[in-house]
PDB file of C-alpha atoms in Angstrom:
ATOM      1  CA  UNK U  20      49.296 166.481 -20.967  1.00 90.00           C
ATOM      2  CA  UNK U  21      52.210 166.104 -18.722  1.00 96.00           C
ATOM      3  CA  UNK U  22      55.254 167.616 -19.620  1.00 98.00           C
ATOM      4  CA  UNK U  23      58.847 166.982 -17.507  1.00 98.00           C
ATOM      5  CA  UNK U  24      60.784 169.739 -16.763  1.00 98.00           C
ATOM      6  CA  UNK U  25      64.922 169.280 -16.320  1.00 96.00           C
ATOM      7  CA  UNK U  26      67.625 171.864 -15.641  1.00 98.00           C
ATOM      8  CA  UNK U  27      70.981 172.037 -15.625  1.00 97.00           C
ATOM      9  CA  UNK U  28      71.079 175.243 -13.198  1.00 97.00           C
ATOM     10  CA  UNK U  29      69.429 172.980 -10.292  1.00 97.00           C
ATOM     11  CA  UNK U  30      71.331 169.899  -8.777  1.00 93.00           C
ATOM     12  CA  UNK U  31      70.568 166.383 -11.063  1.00 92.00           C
ATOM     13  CA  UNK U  32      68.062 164.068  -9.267  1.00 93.00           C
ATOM     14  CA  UNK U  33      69.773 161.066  -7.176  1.00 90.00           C
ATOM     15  CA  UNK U  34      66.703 158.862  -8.180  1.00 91.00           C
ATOM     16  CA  UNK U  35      64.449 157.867 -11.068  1.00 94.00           C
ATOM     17  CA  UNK U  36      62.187 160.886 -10.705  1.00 96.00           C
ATOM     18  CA  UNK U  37      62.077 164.342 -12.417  1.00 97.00           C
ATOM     19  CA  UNK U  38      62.805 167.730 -10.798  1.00 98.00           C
ATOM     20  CA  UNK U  39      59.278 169.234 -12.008  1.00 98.00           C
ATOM     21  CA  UNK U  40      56.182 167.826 -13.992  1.00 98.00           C
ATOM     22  CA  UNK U  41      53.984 170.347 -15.343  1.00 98.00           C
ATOM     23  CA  UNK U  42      50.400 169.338 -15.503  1.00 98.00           C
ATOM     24  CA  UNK U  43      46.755 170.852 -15.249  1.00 97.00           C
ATOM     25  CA  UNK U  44      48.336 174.467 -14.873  1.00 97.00           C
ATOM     26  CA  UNK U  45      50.589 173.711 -12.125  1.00 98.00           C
ATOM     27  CA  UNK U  46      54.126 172.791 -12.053  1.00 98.00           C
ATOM     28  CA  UNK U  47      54.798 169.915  -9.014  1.00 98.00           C
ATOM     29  CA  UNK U  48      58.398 170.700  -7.955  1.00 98.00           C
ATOM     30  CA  UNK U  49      59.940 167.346  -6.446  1.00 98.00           C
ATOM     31  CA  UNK U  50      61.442 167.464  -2.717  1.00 97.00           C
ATOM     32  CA  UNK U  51      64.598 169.330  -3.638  1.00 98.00           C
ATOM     33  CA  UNK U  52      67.837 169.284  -1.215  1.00 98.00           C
ATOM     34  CA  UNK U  53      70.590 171.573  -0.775  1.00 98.00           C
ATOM     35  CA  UNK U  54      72.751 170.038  -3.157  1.00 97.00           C
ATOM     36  CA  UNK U  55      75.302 171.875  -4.703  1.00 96.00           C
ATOM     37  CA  UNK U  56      75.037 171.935  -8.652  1.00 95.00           C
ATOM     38  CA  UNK U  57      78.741 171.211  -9.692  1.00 94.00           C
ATOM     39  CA  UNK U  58      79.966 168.903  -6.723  1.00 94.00           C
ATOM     40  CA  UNK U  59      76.189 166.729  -6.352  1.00 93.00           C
ATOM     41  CA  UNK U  60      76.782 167.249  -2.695  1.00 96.00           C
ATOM     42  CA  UNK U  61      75.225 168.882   0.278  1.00 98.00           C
ATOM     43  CA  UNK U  62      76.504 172.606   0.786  1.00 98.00           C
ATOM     44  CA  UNK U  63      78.196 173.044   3.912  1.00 97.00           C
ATOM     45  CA  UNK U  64      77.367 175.578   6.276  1.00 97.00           C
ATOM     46  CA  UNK U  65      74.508 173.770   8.148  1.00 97.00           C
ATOM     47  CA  UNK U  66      70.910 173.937   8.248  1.00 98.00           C
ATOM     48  CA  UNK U  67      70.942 178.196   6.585  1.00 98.00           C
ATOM     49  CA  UNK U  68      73.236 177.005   3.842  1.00 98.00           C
ATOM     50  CA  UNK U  69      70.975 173.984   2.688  1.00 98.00           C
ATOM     51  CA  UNK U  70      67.607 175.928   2.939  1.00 98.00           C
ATOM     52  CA  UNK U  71      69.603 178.646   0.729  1.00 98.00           C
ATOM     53  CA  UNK U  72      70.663 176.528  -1.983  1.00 98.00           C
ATOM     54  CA  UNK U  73      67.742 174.639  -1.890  1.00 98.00           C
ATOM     55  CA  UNK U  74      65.734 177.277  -2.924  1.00 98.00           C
ATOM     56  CA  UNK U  75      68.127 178.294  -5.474  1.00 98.00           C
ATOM     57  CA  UNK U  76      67.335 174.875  -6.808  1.00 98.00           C
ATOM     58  CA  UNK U  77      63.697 175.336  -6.821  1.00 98.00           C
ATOM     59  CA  UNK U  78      63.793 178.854  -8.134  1.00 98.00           C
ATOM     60  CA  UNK U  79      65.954 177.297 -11.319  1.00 98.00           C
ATOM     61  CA  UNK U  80      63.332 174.589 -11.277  1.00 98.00           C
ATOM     62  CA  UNK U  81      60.458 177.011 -11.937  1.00 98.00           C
ATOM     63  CA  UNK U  82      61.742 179.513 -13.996  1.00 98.00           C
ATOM     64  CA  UNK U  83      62.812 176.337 -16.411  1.00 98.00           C
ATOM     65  CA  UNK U  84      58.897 175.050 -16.295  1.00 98.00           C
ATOM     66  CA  UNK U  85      58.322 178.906 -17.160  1.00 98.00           C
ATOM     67  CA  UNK U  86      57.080 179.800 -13.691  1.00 98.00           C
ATOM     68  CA  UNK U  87      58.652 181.458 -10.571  1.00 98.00           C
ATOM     69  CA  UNK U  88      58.572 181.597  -6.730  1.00 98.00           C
ATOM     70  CA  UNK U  89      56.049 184.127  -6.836  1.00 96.00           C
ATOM     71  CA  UNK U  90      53.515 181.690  -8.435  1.00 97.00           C
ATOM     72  CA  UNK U  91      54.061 179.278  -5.261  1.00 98.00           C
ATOM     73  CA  UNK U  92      50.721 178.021  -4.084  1.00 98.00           C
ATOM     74  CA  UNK U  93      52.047 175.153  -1.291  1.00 98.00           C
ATOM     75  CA  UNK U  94      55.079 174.082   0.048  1.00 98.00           C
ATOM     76  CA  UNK U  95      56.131 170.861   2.239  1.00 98.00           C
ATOM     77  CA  UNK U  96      59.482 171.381   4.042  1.00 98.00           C
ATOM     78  CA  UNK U  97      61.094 168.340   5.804  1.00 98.00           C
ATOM     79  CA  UNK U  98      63.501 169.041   8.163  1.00 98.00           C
ATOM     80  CA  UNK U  99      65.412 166.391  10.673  1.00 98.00           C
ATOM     81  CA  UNK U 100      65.792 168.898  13.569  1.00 98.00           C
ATOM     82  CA  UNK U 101      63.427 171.159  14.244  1.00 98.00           C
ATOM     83  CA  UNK U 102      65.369 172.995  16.645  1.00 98.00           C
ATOM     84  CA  UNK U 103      66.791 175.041  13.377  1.00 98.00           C
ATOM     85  CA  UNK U 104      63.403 175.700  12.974  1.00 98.00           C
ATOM     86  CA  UNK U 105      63.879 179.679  13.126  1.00 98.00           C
ATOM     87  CA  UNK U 106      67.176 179.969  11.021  1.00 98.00           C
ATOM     88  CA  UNK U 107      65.353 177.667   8.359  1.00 98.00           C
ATOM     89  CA  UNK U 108      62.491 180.058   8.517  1.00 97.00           C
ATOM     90  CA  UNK U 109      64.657 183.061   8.281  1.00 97.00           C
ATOM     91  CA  UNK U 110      66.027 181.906   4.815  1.00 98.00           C
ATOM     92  CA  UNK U 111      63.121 180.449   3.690  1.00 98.00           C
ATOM     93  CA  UNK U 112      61.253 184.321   4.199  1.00 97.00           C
ATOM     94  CA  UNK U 113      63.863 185.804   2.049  1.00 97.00           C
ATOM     95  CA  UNK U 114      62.804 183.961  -1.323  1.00 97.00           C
ATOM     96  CA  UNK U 115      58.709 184.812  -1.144  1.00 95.00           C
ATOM     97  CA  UNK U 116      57.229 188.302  -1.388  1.00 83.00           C
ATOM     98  CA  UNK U 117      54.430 189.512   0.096  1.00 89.00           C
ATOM     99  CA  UNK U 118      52.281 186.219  -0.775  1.00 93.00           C
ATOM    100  CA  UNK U 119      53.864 183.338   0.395  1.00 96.00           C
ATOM    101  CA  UNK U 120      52.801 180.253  -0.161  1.00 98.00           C
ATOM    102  CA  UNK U 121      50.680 177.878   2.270  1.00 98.00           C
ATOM    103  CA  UNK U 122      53.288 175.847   3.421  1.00 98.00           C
ATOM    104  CA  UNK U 123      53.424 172.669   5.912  1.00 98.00           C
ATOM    105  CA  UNK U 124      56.863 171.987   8.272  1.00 98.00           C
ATOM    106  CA  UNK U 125      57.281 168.153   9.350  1.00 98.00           C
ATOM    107  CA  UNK U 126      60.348 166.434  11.281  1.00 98.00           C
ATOM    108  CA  UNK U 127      61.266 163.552   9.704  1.00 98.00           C
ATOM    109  CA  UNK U 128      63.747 160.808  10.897  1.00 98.00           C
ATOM    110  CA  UNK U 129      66.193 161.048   7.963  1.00 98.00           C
ATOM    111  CA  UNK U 130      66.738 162.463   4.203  1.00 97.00           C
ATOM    112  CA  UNK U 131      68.534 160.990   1.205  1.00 96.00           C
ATOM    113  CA  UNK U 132      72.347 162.655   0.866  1.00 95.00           C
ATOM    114  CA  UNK U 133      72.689 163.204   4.450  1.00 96.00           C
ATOM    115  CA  UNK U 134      70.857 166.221   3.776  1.00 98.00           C
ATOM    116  CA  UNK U 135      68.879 168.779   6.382  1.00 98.00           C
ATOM    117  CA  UNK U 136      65.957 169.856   4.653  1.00 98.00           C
ATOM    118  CA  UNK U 137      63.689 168.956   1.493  1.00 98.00           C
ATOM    119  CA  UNK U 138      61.396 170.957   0.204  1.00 98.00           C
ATOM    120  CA  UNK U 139      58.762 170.299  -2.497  1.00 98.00           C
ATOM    121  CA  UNK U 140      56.592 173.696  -3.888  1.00 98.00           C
ATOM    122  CA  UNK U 141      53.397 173.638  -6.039  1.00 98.00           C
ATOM    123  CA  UNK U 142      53.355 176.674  -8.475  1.00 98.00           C
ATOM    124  CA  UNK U 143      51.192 177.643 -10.946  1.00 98.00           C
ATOM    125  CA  UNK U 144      52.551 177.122 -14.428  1.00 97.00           C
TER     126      UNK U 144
END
């Protein structure tokens, strides 16, 4: 069974997709930007504000499927510069415990919104 997960605490998708499917145990977090809830914008502050409320997205995300950050298994974070590699990285490190999750860190050209950074997680449900 497949089950669609939707929150008001997390910014609205700009597409046809949802922000979470739960299926087979896991819950399958789409890529998520740092878009502010109220305004549907990207935060401003650069590349430590967007991985910020990013997460803040995700973590709303999960705890609506009924799972949290702590139950992260794999992560894919997109980023257009690299070079904010390290400040990314020092946000991202604040939201997992002990256990983070296996996580892969790509460059990509561009991002929908004008946006920074997407990341998509894979928790268990």
């Amino acid at each position: 069974m497949i089950q669609a997960v939707q929150t008001p605490e997390a910014a609205a998708p700009i597409g046809p997709y949802s922000q979470a499917i739960i299926a087979n145990g896991f819950v399958f977090v789409a890529g998520e930007k740092g878009l502010d809830v109220r305004t549907g914008k990207i935060v401003p502050g650069g590349i430590a504000a967007e991985t910020r409320q990013t997460l803040q997205n995700i973590k709303h995300i999960l705890e609506a499927a009924g799972s949290s950050l702590d139950k992260a298994v794999q992560s894919f974070v997109y980023m257009t510069d690299l070079s904010e590699f390290a400040a990314m990285n020092a946000v991202y490190a604040e939201f997992f415990g002990a256990t983070p999750p296996g996580r892969t860190t790509v460059q990509v050209v561009a991002l929908p919104a004008g946006a920074r950074i997407e990341i998509t997680i894979t928790a268990l449900a």
